[in-house]
Coordinates of C-alpha atoms in Angstrom, one line a residue:
Chain A
X276 CA 16.4 -29.7 22.4
X277 CA 17.6 -27.4 19.7
X278 CA 19.3 -27.7 16.4
X279 CA 23.1 -27.5 16.4
X280 CA 25.6 -26.9 13.7
X281 CA 26.1 -25.3 10.3
X282 CA 23.0 -24.3 8.3
X283 CA 22.9 -22.7 4.9
X284 CA 20.1 -20.2 4.0
X285 CA 20.0 -22.0 0.7
X286 CA 20.4 -19.8 -2.4
X287 CA 17.5 -20.3 -4.8
X288 CA 18.6 -20.8 -8.4
X289 CA 16.1 -19.5 -11.0
X290 CA 15.1 -20.3 -14.5
X291 CA 15.3 -17.5 -17.1
X292 CA 11.5 -16.9 -16.6
X293 CA 12.3 -16.4 -12.8
X294 CA 10.6 -19.6 -11.7
X295 CA 12.5 -21.7 -9.2
X296 CA 15.1 -23.9 -11.0
X297 CA 14.3 -26.9 -9.0
X298 CA 16.9 -29.2 -10.5
X299 CA 19.7 -26.8 -9.7
X300 CA 18.3 -26.2 -6.2
X301 CA 18.1 -29.9 -5.4
X302 CA 21.6 -30.4 -6.6
X303 CA 22.8 -27.5 -4.5
X304 CA 21.0 -28.8 -1.4
X305 CA 22.5 -32.3 -1.8
X306 CA 26.0 -30.7 -2.3
X307 CA 25.6 -28.6 0.8
X308 CA 24.6 -31.7 2.9
X309 CA 27.4 -33.8 1.4
X310 CA 29.9 -31.0 2.1
X311 CA 29.3 -30.3 5.7
X312 CA 25.9 -28.6 6.3
X313 CA 23.9 -30.1 9.2
X314 CA 20.8 -28.6 7.7
X315 CA 19.2 -26.2 5.2
X316 CA 17.4 -23.0 6.1
X317 CA 15.6 -22.9 2.8
X318 CA 13.8 -19.6 2.2
X319 CA 15.9 -17.4 4.4
X320 CA 16.8 -13.9 3.4
X321 CA 19.7 -15.2 1.2
X322 CA 17.2 -17.5 -0.5
X323 CA 15.2 -14.5 -1.6
X324 CA 12.4 -16.0 0.5
X325 CA 10.1 -12.9 0.4
X326 CA 10.2 -12.8 -3.3
X327 CA 8.3 -16.1 -3.5
X328 CA 4.7 -16.8 -2.9
X329 CA 3.5 -19.2 -0.3
X330 CA 2.5 -21.7 -3.0
X331 CA 6.0 -21.5 -4.6
X332 CA 7.6 -22.1 -1.2
X333 CA 5.3 -25.1 -0.4
X334 CA 6.1 -26.6 -3.8
X335 CA 9.8 -26.4 -3.2
X336 CA 9.5 -27.9 0.2
X337 CA 7.4 -30.8 -1.2
X338 CA 9.7 -31.2 -4.1
X339 CA 12.8 -31.5 -1.9
X340 CA 11.3 -34.1 0.4
X341 CA 9.9 -36.0 -2.6
X342 CA 13.4 -36.0 -4.1
X343 CA 14.8 -37.7 -1.0
X344 CA 16.0 -34.8 1.2
X345 CA 15.4 -35.8 4.8
X346 CA 12.8 -33.4 6.1
X347 CA 14.6 -33.3 9.4
X348 CA 17.4 -31.3 7.9
X349 CA 15.0 -28.5 6.8
X350 CA 14.5 -25.3 8.8
X351 CA 12.5 -23.2 6.3
X352 CA 11.8 -19.6 6.7
X353 CA 8.0 -19.2 7.3
X354 CA 7.6 -15.7 8.9
X355 CA 5.5 -13.4 6.8
X356 CA 3.6 -10.1 7.1
X357 CA 0.2 -11.8 7.0
X358 CA -0.7 -14.2 9.8
X359 CA -2.7 -16.6 7.5
X360 CA 0.3 -16.9 5.2
X361 CA 2.7 -17.6 8.1
X362 CA 0.2 -20.1 9.5
X363 CA -0.2 -21.9 6.2
X364 CA 3.5 -22.2 5.5
X365 CA 4.5 -23.1 9.0
X366 CA 1.8 -25.8 9.3
X367 CA 3.0 -27.2 5.9
X368 CA 6.6 -27.3 7.1
X369 CA 5.6 -29.1 10.3
X370 CA 3.5 -31.6 8.5
X371 CA 6.4 -32.4 6.2
X372 CA 8.6 -33.1 9.1
X373 CA 10.9 -30.0 9.2
X374 CA 12.9 -29.9 12.4
X375 CA 12.1 -26.3 12.9
X376 CA 11.1 -23.1 11.2
X377 CA 12.9 -19.7 11.0
X378 CA 10.3 -17.1 11.7
X379 CA 10.6 -13.4 10.8
X380 CA 8.3 -11.1 12.6
X381 CA 5.6 -9.3 10.5
X382 CA 7.8 -6.7 8.9
X383 CA 5.6 -4.1 7.1
X384 CA 4.4 -1.9 9.9
X385 CA 7.3 -0.2 11.7
X386 CA 7.4 1.0 15.3
X387 CA 5.1 -1.8 16.5
X388 CA 5.1 -2.7 20.1
X389 CA 6.4 -5.9 21.8
X390 CA 2.8 -6.6 22.7
X391 CA 1.9 -6.6 19.0
X392 CA 4.8 -8.8 18.0
X393 CA 4.0 -11.2 20.9
X394 CA 0.4 -11.4 19.7
X395 CA 1.5 -12.0 16.1
X396 CA 3.8 -14.9 17.1
X397 CA 1.2 -16.2 19.5
X398 CA -1.5 -16.3 16.8
X399 CA 0.8 -18.2 14.4
X400 CA 1.9 -20.7 17.1
X401 CA -1.6 -21.3 18.4
X402 CA -3.2 -21.5 14.9
X403 CA -0.6 -24.0 13.8
X404 CA -1.4 -25.8 17.0
X405 CA 1.1 -28.7 16.6
X406 CA 3.3 -29.9 19.4
X407 CA 6.0 -30.7 16.9
X408 CA 6.5 -27.1 16.0
X409 CA 9.9 -25.6 16.8
X410 CA 10.3 -21.9 16.2
X411 CA 13.6 -20.1 15.7
X412 CA 13.0 -16.4 15.9
X413 CA 14.6 -14.5 13.1
X414 CA 16.2 -11.2 14.2
X415 CA 17.5 -9.3 11.2
X416 CA 16.9 -5.6 11.9
X417 CA 19.2 -4.3 9.1
X418 CA 16.7 -5.7 6.5
X419 CA 13.4 -6.5 8.2
X420 CA 13.7 -3.3 10.3
X421 CA 11.4 -4.8 12.8
X422 CA 13.6 -6.7 15.3
X423 CA 13.1 -9.0 18.2
X424 CA 14.1 -7.3 21.5
X425 CA 15.2 -9.4 24.5
X426 CA 12.0 -8.7 26.4
X427 CA 10.0 -10.2 23.5
X428 CA 12.2 -13.3 23.5
X429 CA 11.7 -13.6 27.2
X430 CA 7.9 -13.4 26.9
X431 CA 7.8 -15.9 24.0
X432 CA 10.0 -18.4 25.8
X433 CA 7.9 -18.2 28.9
X434 CA 4.6 -18.6 27.0
X435 CA 5.8 -21.3 24.6
X436 CA 8.8 -23.0 26.3
X437 CA 8.6 -26.2 24.2
X438 CA 8.0 -24.3 20.9
X439 CA 10.1 -21.2 20.9
X440 CA 13.5 -22.8 21.2
X441 CA 16.0 -20.6 19.4
X442 CA 16.9 -17.5 17.4
X443 CA 18.9 -16.6 14.4
X444 CA 20.6 -13.3 15.3
X445 CA 21.5 -11.4 12.1
X446 CA 21.7 -8.0 13.7
X447 CA 25.5 -8.0 13.1
X448 CA 25.7 -6.7 16.7
X449 CA 27.8 -9.0 18.9
X450 CA 26.6 -7.2 22.0
X451 CA 23.0 -8.2 21.2
X452 CA 24.0 -11.8 20.6
X453 CA 26.0 -11.9 23.8
X454 CA 23.1 -10.5 25.7
X455 CA 20.8 -13.3 24.3
X456 CA 23.4 -16.0 25.2
X457 CA 23.7 -14.6 28.7
X458 CA 20.0 -14.2 29.3
X459 CA 18.8 -17.5 27.9
X460 CA 21.2 -20.4 28.6
X461 CA 20.0 -23.5 26.7
X462 CA 18.2 -21.4 24.1
X463 CA 19.3 -22.3 20.6
X464 CA 21.2 -19.2 19.6
X465 CA 22.5 -19.3 16.0
X466 CA 24.7 -16.5 14.8
X467 CA 23.6 -15.0 11.5
X468 CA 27.2 -14.3 10.6
X469 CA 30.0 -16.8 10.7
X470 CA 32.3 -13.9 11.9
X471 CA 30.9 -14.5 15.4
X472 CA 31.0 -18.3 15.2
X473 CA 33.9 -18.9 17.6
X474 CA 32.5 -16.5 20.1
X475 CA 29.0 -18.0 19.7
X476 CA 30.2 -21.5 20.3
X477 CA 32.4 -20.5 23.2
X478 CA 29.5 -18.8 24.9
X479 CA 27.2 -21.8 24.5
X480 CA 25.6 -20.9 21.2
X481 CA 24.6 -23.7 18.9
X482 CA 26.1 -22.7 15.5
X483 CA 25.3 -20.6 12.6
X484 CA 22.9 -20.0 9.7
X485 CA 25.1 -18.0 7.4
X486 CA 24.9 -16.9 3.8
X487 CA 28.5 -18.0 3.1
X488 CA 27.6 -21.6 4.1
X489 CA 26.4 -21.7 0.5
X490 CA 30.0 -21.5 -0.8
X491 CA 32.2 -22.7 2.1
X492 CA 30.1 -25.4 3.9
X493 CA 33.2 -27.7 4.3
X494 CA 35.3 -25.0 6.0
X495 CA 32.5 -24.0 8.3
X496 CA 32.0 -27.6 9.3
X497 CA 35.6 -28.3 9.9
X498 CA 35.8 -25.3 12.2
X499 CA 32.6 -26.3 14.0
X500 CA 33.9 -29.9 14.5
X501 CA 37.4 -28.8 15.4
X502 CA 37.5 -25.6 17.4
X503 CA 37.4 -27.3 20.8
X504 CA 40.6 -29.1 20.0
X505 CA 42.4 -25.9 19.0
X506 CA 44.3 -23.6 21.4
X507 CA 43.1 -20.0 21.6
X508 CA 45.5 -18.7 19.0
X509 CA 44.7 -21.5 16.5
X510 CA 41.0 -21.0 17.0
X511 CA 41.3 -17.2 16.3
X512 CA 43.4 -17.9 13.3
X513 CA 40.9 -20.4 12.0
X514 CA 38.1 -17.9 12.6
X515 CA 40.0 -15.3 10.7
X516 CA 40.3 -17.6 7.7
X517 CA 36.5 -18.2 7.8
X518 CA 36.0 -14.4 7.5
X519 CA 37.8 -14.1 4.2
X520 CA 34.7 -14.8 2.1
X521 CA 32.5 -12.2 3.8
X522 CA 35.3 -9.6 3.6
X523 CA 35.7 -10.2 -0.1
X524 CA 32.0 -9.8 -0.5
X525 CA 31.9 -6.4 1.3
X526 CA 30.3 -3.7 -0.8
X527 CA 28.6 -6.1 -3.2
X528 CA 24.9 -7.0 -3.0
X529 CA 25.2 -10.3 -1.1
X530 CA 22.7 -12.6 -2.9
X531 CA 24.0 -11.6 -6.3
X532 CA 27.6 -11.9 -5.2
X533 CA 27.0 -15.4 -3.8
X534 CA 25.1 -16.5 -7.0
X535 CA 28.1 -15.1 -9.0
X536 CA 30.4 -17.3 -6.9
X537 CA 28.2 -20.3 -7.6
X538 CA 28.2 -19.5 -11.3
X539 CA 32.0 -19.4 -11.2
X540 CA 32.4 -22.5 -9.1
X541 CA 30.1 -24.5 -11.3
X542 CA 31.0 -22.7 -14.5
X543 CA 27.3 -22.2 -15.0
X544 CA 26.1 -18.7 -15.7
X545 CA 22.5 -19.8 -15.1
X546 CA 23.3 -19.5 -11.4
X547 CA 23.4 -15.7 -11.7
X548 CA 19.7 -15.0 -12.1
X549 CA 18.0 -13.2 -9.2
X550 CA 14.4 -12.2 -8.8
X551 CA 13.6 -8.4 -8.8
X552 CA 14.0 -6.2 -6.9
X553 CA 17.5 -7.8 -6.6
X554 CA 19.8 -7.4 -9.6
X555 CA 22.7 -9.3 -10.9
X556 CA 26.2 -7.9 -10.5
X557 CA 27.5 -5.6 -13.2
X558 CA 30.3 -6.8 -15.4
X559 CA 32.7 -4.5 -13.4
X560 CA 31.5 -5.9 -10.1
X561 CA 31.9 -9.5 -11.3
X562 CA 35.5 -8.8 -12.3
X563 CA 36.4 -7.1 -9.1
X564 CA 34.6 -9.5 -6.9
X565 CA 36.4 -12.5 -8.5
X566 CA 39.7 -10.7 -8.4
X567 CA 39.3 -10.5 -4.6
X568 CA 38.5 -14.1 -4.2
X569 CA 40.5 -17.3 -4.6
X570 CA 37.6 -19.5 -5.5
X571 CA 39.8 -22.6 -5.5
X572 CA 40.6 -21.9 -1.9
X573 CA 37.1 -20.9 -1.0
X574 CA 35.4 -23.9 -2.5
X575 CA 38.0 -26.0 -0.6
Chain B
X296 CA -6.6 10.1 -17.7
X297 CA -6.1 9.7 -14.0
X298 CA -8.4 9.4 -11.0
X299 CA -9.3 12.7 -9.3
X300 CA -10.7 13.4 -5.8
X301 CA -10.9 12.1 -2.3
X302 CA -10.1 8.5 -1.7
X303 CA -10.2 6.5 1.6
X304 CA -7.6 3.9 2.3
X305 CA -10.5 2.0 3.8
X306 CA -10.2 0.7 7.4
X307 CA -10.8 -3.0 7.6
X308 CA -13.1 -4.0 10.4
X309 CA -12.4 -7.4 11.9
X310 CA -14.4 -10.2 13.6
X311 CA -13.2 -11.4 17.0
X312 CA -11.3 -14.2 15.4
X313 CA -9.4 -11.6 13.2
X314 CA -11.2 -12.5 10.0
X315 CA -12.5 -9.6 7.9
X316 CA -15.8 -8.4 9.2
X317 CA -17.3 -8.1 5.7
X318 CA -20.7 -6.7 6.8
X319 CA -19.2 -3.8 8.7
X320 CA -16.7 -3.2 5.9
X321 CA -19.4 -3.1 3.3
X322 CA -21.4 -0.7 5.4
X323 CA -18.3 1.5 5.9
X324 CA -17.6 1.5 2.1
X325 CA -21.1 2.6 1.4
X326 CA -21.0 5.2 4.1
X327 CA -17.8 6.6 2.7
X328 CA -19.2 6.8 -0.9
X329 CA -22.4 8.3 0.4
X330 CA -20.5 10.9 2.3
X331 CA -18.1 12.3 -0.2
X332 CA -15.4 9.8 -1.2
X333 CA -14.9 9.5 -4.9
X334 CA -13.4 6.1 -4.4
X335 CA -11.9 3.5 -2.1
X336 CA -8.3 2.6 -1.8
X337 CA -9.1 -0.7 -0.1
X338 CA -6.1 -2.5 1.2
X339 CA -3.9 0.5 1.7
X340 CA -1.6 0.8 4.7
X341 CA -4.5 2.1 6.8
X342 CA -6.5 -1.0 5.8
X343 CA -3.8 -3.2 7.3
X344 CA -3.3 -4.5 3.7
X345 CA -0.1 -6.4 4.4
X346 CA -1.7 -8.3 7.3
X347 CA -4.0 -10.1 4.8
X348 CA -3.2 -12.9 2.4
X349 CA -3.8 -12.6 -1.3
X350 CA -6.8 -14.9 -1.0
X351 CA -8.4 -12.8 1.7
X352 CA -7.9 -9.6 -0.3
X353 CA -9.4 -11.2 -3.4
X354 CA -12.4 -12.4 -1.4
X355 CA -13.0 -8.9 -0.1
X356 CA -12.8 -7.4 -3.6
X357 CA -15.2 -10.0 -5.0
X358 CA -17.5 -9.5 -2.1
X359 CA -17.7 -5.7 -2.4
X360 CA -18.5 -5.9 -6.1
X361 CA -21.0 -8.7 -5.6
X362 CA -22.7 -6.5 -3.0
X363 CA -23.1 -3.7 -5.4
X364 CA -20.1 -1.5 -5.0
X365 CA -19.2 -0.1 -8.4
X366 CA -15.8 -1.6 -9.3
X367 CA -14.9 1.7 -10.9
X368 CA -14.6 3.3 -7.5
X369 CA -12.0 0.8 -6.3
X370 CA -8.3 1.5 -6.3
X371 CA -7.0 -1.5 -4.3
X372 CA -3.5 -1.9 -2.9
X373 CA -1.8 -4.7 -4.8
X374 CA 1.9 -4.2 -4.4
X375 CA 3.6 -7.1 -2.5
X376 CA 7.1 -8.4 -1.9
X377 CA 6.7 -11.4 -4.2
X378 CA 6.0 -10.7 -7.9
X379 CA 3.6 -13.7 -8.3
X380 CA 1.5 -12.3 -5.5
X381 CA 1.4 -8.8 -6.9
X382 CA 0.6 -10.2 -10.4
X383 CA -2.2 -12.4 -9.1
X384 CA -3.8 -9.6 -7.0
X385 CA -3.4 -6.9 -9.7
X386 CA -4.8 -9.1 -12.4
X387 CA -7.8 -9.9 -10.2
X388 CA -8.4 -6.3 -9.6
X389 CA -8.2 -5.4 -13.3
X390 CA -10.6 -8.2 -14.2
X391 CA -13.1 -7.0 -11.6
X392 CA -13.0 -3.6 -13.2
X393 CA -11.1 -1.6 -10.7
X394 CA -10.1 1.9 -12.1
X395 CA -6.6 1.5 -10.8
X396 CA -4.3 -0.2 -8.4
X397 CA -2.1 1.3 -5.7
X398 CA 1.2 -0.5 -6.0
X399 CA 3.8 -0.7 -3.2
X400 CA 7.3 -1.6 -4.3
X401 CA 8.6 -4.9 -3.0
X402 CA 9.6 -3.8 0.5
X403 CA 11.6 -6.6 2.2
X404 CA 15.0 -6.1 0.7
X405 CA 16.5 -2.7 1.6
X406 CA 19.0 -0.6 -0.4
X407 CA 17.8 -2.1 -3.7
X408 CA 18.6 -0.2 -6.9
X409 CA 16.3 1.7 -9.2
X410 CA 17.1 -0.9 -11.8
X411 CA 15.8 -3.6 -9.4
X412 CA 12.6 -1.7 -8.6
X413 CA 12.1 -0.9 -12.3
X414 CA 12.4 -4.6 -13.1
X415 CA 10.0 -5.5 -10.3
X416 CA 7.3 -3.1 -11.5
X417 CA 8.0 -4.1 -15.1
X418 CA 7.5 -7.8 -14.4
X419 CA 4.2 -7.1 -12.7
X420 CA 2.9 -4.9 -15.5
X421 CA 4.0 -7.2 -18.2
X422 CA 2.8 -10.4 -16.6
X423 CA -0.6 -8.8 -15.9
X424 CA -0.5 -7.8 -19.6
X425 CA -3.8 -6.0 -19.6
X426 CA -4.3 -2.7 -21.4
X427 CA -6.9 -1.7 -18.8
X428 CA -4.3 -1.7 -16.0
X429 CA -3.7 1.7 -14.4
X430 CA -0.9 1.8 -11.8
X431 CA -0.6 4.4 -9.0
X432 CA 2.8 4.0 -7.5
X433 CA 2.8 4.0 -3.7
X434 CA 5.6 6.0 -2.1
X435 CA 5.6 5.6 1.6
X436 CA 9.2 5.5 2.9
X437 CA 8.4 6.0 6.6
X438 CA 6.8 2.5 6.6
X439 CA 7.9 0.5 3.5
X440 CA 11.4 2.0 3.8
X441 CA 11.8 1.3 0.1
X442 CA 10.7 4.4 -1.7
X443 CA 10.1 5.5 -5.2
X444 CA 12.7 8.1 -6.3
X445 CA 11.9 10.6 -9.1
X446 CA 14.3 8.9 -11.5
X447 CA 12.3 5.7 -11.1
X448 CA 9.0 7.4 -11.8
X449 CA 10.5 8.9 -14.9
X450 CA 11.7 5.5 -16.2
X451 CA 8.4 3.9 -15.4
X452 CA 6.3 6.6 -17.1
X453 CA 8.5 6.5 -20.1
X454 CA 8.3 2.8 -20.4
X455 CA 4.6 2.4 -19.6
X456 CA 3.0 5.8 -20.3
X457 CA -0.6 4.4 -20.6
X458 CA -0.2 2.3 -17.5
X459 CA 1.8 4.1 -14.9
X460 CA -0.5 7.1 -14.5
X461 CA -0.1 8.4 -10.9
X462 CA 1.4 8.2 -7.5
X463 CA 0.4 8.4 -3.9
X464 CA 3.0 10.3 -2.1
X465 CA 3.0 9.4 1.6
X466 CA 6.5 10.6 2.3
X467 CA 5.2 13.4 4.5
X468 CA 7.7 15.5 2.6
X469 CA 6.2 18.4 0.7
X470 CA 9.4 19.0 -1.2
X471 CA 9.3 15.6 -2.7
X472 CA 5.6 16.0 -3.7
X473 CA 6.4 19.4 -5.2
X474 CA 9.2 17.9 -7.2
X475 CA 6.9 15.2 -8.6
X476 CA 4.3 17.8 -9.5
X477 CA 6.9 19.9 -11.2
X478 CA 8.6 17.1 -13.0
X479 CA 5.5 15.3 -14.3
X480 CA 2.6 17.6 -15.3
X481 CA -0.5 15.6 -16.0
X482 CA 0.7 12.7 -13.8
X483 CA -1.9 11.7 -11.2
X484 CA -0.3 12.9 -8.0
X485 CA -2.3 12.2 -4.9
X486 CA -1.1 13.4 -1.6
X487 CA -0.9 10.8 1.1
X488 CA -1.8 13.4 3.7
X489 CA -4.6 15.8 3.6
X490 CA -2.4 18.4 5.2
X491 CA -0.9 19.0 1.7
X492 CA -4.3 18.9 -0.1
X493 CA -4.6 22.6 -0.8
X494 CA -1.0 22.8 -2.1
X495 CA -1.4 19.6 -4.1
X496 CA -4.5 20.9 -5.8
X497 CA -3.1 24.4 -6.5
X498 CA 0.0 22.8 -8.1
X499 CA -2.1 20.5 -10.4
X500 CA -2.3 17.4 -8.2
X501 CA -5.4 15.3 -8.4
X502 CA -6.4 14.9 -4.8
X503 CA -5.7 12.6 -1.8
X504 CA -5.7 9.1 -0.5
X505 CA -5.7 9.9 3.2
X506 CA -6.3 7.8 6.3
X507 CA -8.6 10.5 7.8
X508 CA -10.9 10.2 4.9
X509 CA -12.3 7.2 6.9
X510 CA -13.7 9.7 9.4
X511 CA -14.1 13.0 7.7
X512 CA -15.0 12.2 4.1
X513 CA -17.6 14.9 3.9
X514 CA -15.3 17.7 5.0
X515 CA -12.6 16.6 2.6
X516 CA -15.1 16.5 -0.2
X517 CA -16.5 19.9 0.6
X518 CA -12.9 21.3 0.6
X519 CA -12.1 19.5 -2.7
X520 CA -15.3 20.9 -4.4
X521 CA -15.0 24.3 -2.9
X522 CA -11.4 25.5 -2.7
X523 CA -11.3 27.2 -6.1
X524 CA -14.2 29.4 -5.0
X525 CA -12.4 30.6 -1.9
X526 CA -9.9 33.4 -1.6
X527 CA -6.5 32.6 -0.3
X528 CA -7.2 33.3 3.3
X529 CA -10.4 31.3 3.2
X530 CA -8.7 28.4 1.6
X531 CA -5.9 28.4 4.1
X532 CA -8.4 28.5 7.0
X533 CA -10.3 25.7 5.5
X534 CA -7.1 23.6 5.1
X535 CA -6.3 24.4 8.8
X536 CA -9.7 23.0 9.8
X537 CA -9.0 19.8 7.9
X538 CA -5.8 19.3 9.8
X539 CA -7.5 19.1 13.2
X540 CA -8.1 15.3 13.0
X541 CA -4.5 14.4 12.1
X542 CA -3.2 16.8 14.8
X543 CA -5.5 15.1 17.4
X544 CA -4.2 11.7 16.3
X545 CA -0.5 12.7 16.7
X546 CA 1.3 10.3 19.0
X547 CA -1.3 7.5 18.7
X548 CA -0.9 4.5 16.4
X549 CA -2.9 5.7 13.4
X550 CA -4.9 2.6 12.5
X551 CA -5.9 1.8 16.1
X552 CA -6.8 5.5 16.6
X553 CA -9.0 5.6 13.5
X554 CA -10.7 2.4 14.5
X555 CA -11.3 3.9 18.0
X556 CA -12.9 6.9 16.4
X557 CA -15.1 4.6 14.3
X558 CA -16.0 2.7 17.5
X559 CA -17.0 6.0 19.1
X560 CA -18.9 7.4 16.1
X561 CA -20.8 4.2 15.6
X562 CA -21.0 3.3 19.3
X563 CA -19.7 0.0 18.3
X564 CA -16.7 -1.4 20.2
X565 CA -16.3 -4.2 17.6
X566 CA -14.7 -1.6 15.4
X567 CA -11.6 -1.5 17.6
X568 CA -10.1 -4.9 16.6
X569 CA -6.8 -4.8 14.7
X570 CA -4.8 -7.6 13.4
X571 CA -1.4 -8.2 15.0
X572 CA 1.3 -6.8 15.0
X573 CA -1.0 -3.8 15.5
X574 CA -2.6 -3.3 18.9
X575 CA -5.7 -1.6 20.1
X576 CA -5.3 1.6 22.1
X577 CA -4.8 1.3 25.8
X578 CA -7.7 2.6 28.0
X579 CA -5.5 5.7 28.8
X580 CA -4.9 6.3 25.1
X581 CA -8.6 6.0 24.4
X582 CA -9.6 8.6 27.0
X583 CA -6.9 11.1 26.0
X584 CA -7.5 10.7 22.2
X585 CA -11.2 11.2 22.6
X586 CA -10.7 14.2 24.9
X587 CA -8.7 15.8 22.2
X588 CA -11.3 15.3 19.5
X589 CA -14.8 16.7 19.1
X590 CA -16.3 13.7 17.3
X591 CA -19.5 15.5 16.6
X592 CA -17.6 18.1 14.7
X593 CA -15.3 15.6 13.1
X594 CA -18.0 13.3 11.8
X595 CA -19.6 16.5 10.5

C-alpha cells in the first residue's frame, strides 16, 4: 500500500544563471537509481524545492519522464503555501504517474489550527480529485515551522484512507516518530533522517527520505536490505557507520555541504551552485568539511 | 522619494469556492481610498497573499487597474520563496504602474545568511531590471520567521539607492523600528502597526501599512493629517484611541477577525470567508469579539 525503501530528496544542480541544470540532474537521478535508491523525492527541502516556481518544477518532472526515468520511482514535493499551486503541481505529478507526492503544509501563516491545516489538505486532495493520488505528509517543523501533529494525521487518514498513506518525519525528534509508528500501524512512516533508520524499520516504518541518500545511496540500500540478517550489535554498528556523513556535515548548511560533496566526488565545481537565499560554502568551510570526510569511503 | 501616509494591506474577500471575490474587493478598495487611505498594499499578509498563486495575484492587479483604480496607489506584496515568482510578479506590478512593491524575503529556509538574503533581493531587482522599481522591504519575523536585519538594509540601500527606498517593519518591536529610523534618515520607514504611528511620525517615519486600516481608514487618516497640530497630551490621547481596535482583536486570529468586522459593518456574511489554512471565527469568538468592539465608533 505504501512506498518502501531508500529515497533521495534529489539535489538540484544549477546552471551559472541559476536555472536547473537538467543534464546534471538527470545524470544524478540515474546514478541514484543505479546505486541503491528505490525512488526519488525530487523537490524536497534538500532539492531547494521552494526556490523553484511551479512551472520550473513541472518542466523538470516532464523532462525526467521524457528522458526515461520511470515515473513510478518519483515522489515529488508538491506542498505549497497557495492551494492552487499545490493542486496544479500535485495533479501534474499524478498525471505523469508518480507513485506519490510529498506534501508540505502551507507554511507561511504560523499558529494555524489543525482545522485550518485539515481544510488545506482537504482542498488539495479534493480538487486534484484523482483516485491514483497518494499523499505523504511532510512534517519538518525545524524549517517549515508549521508541523503536522498526530491529531491532524488521524483526521486526514480517517477522511482519506486510500489517499493519505504516509509521512516523512523530519522533526529530528524520535519520540514523535515513535508516536506515529505506534498510533498508525500500516501507515507509511519514512524517517527524515537516516540516524533513525534502524529504529524506524524495527518499529514497522517503511524506510527513509534522507538528504545523505544523495551521496551514500549504496550504503543506505545495503543497510536496508541487510539489517534483518544482522544481530543487534551488528545492526547498531552498521547504523553508526551510516551516521558518519551527517555527523561530518554538522555545523555546515546542509544543501551547500551536499553539493560540495558532489562537486568533490565528481570533480565538477559546477555542482556547487545554489539558488539564493542559500549560499555556497566559504573556502574555509570547504576545506574543513572535506578534512572531516573520507569521500572515498562515503561514496563507497 | 518614498511613499507617505496610510496604507491598507487590503483584505481579500472570497467567493464560496475560495476564488477572489473581485467585486467585493474592488468595492473595498474604493471605500478605503474614499475614506482616507493614501494607498493599498494589496497582497500583504492581511490580504492572505501567500495563499494566492502568482497568476491569481496578477489577475487581481490587472482587474483593479482595469476597473479604474489608479495604479499609483498600489503597493502590492511581491516577495515570494522562489526568485522567478518574485521577478514575474514584481515586473508585472512595475509595468502596471504601481508606485512600489512590498517585498518579503524568501521565507522557507531558516537561518539563512545576510549574504543569501542580499543575493536573493539582488537577483529580483536585477532581473526585473526596471528603473521605475521601488522596493519596500517587508520585515515581519513573527510570521515569515526570516527577518531583515539592519546590516542587510544597509547593504541593499548602498547597492540599490534608487530602488530600495523603504521598509515595512512588522516586527512589533519598537526598538528595531527606532534603530532603522536612526540609522537611515530619509528611508521610507512604515510602521507595520498603528500602535507605533505617533512615534514613527515624530521620528521621521513616513506612515503605516496596518491591518486595521481595513476598518478604520478615516481615523488613521485624521490622525496622520492632524498630529502635528496637537500638543503632546492630545497626540498621545489620539494615539490611544487608535489602539482600541487592535486591543479588541487581541487573542483572535487577525485576518478572520477583520473579515468578521467587515461582515458586521457591511451586514454581509460573505465577507467572512478565508482561504485555508486560515479559519473563520467560531460562533463564540464572533460574539465575544463583537461584544468588545463598538463597530459604530470603529467604522467612524
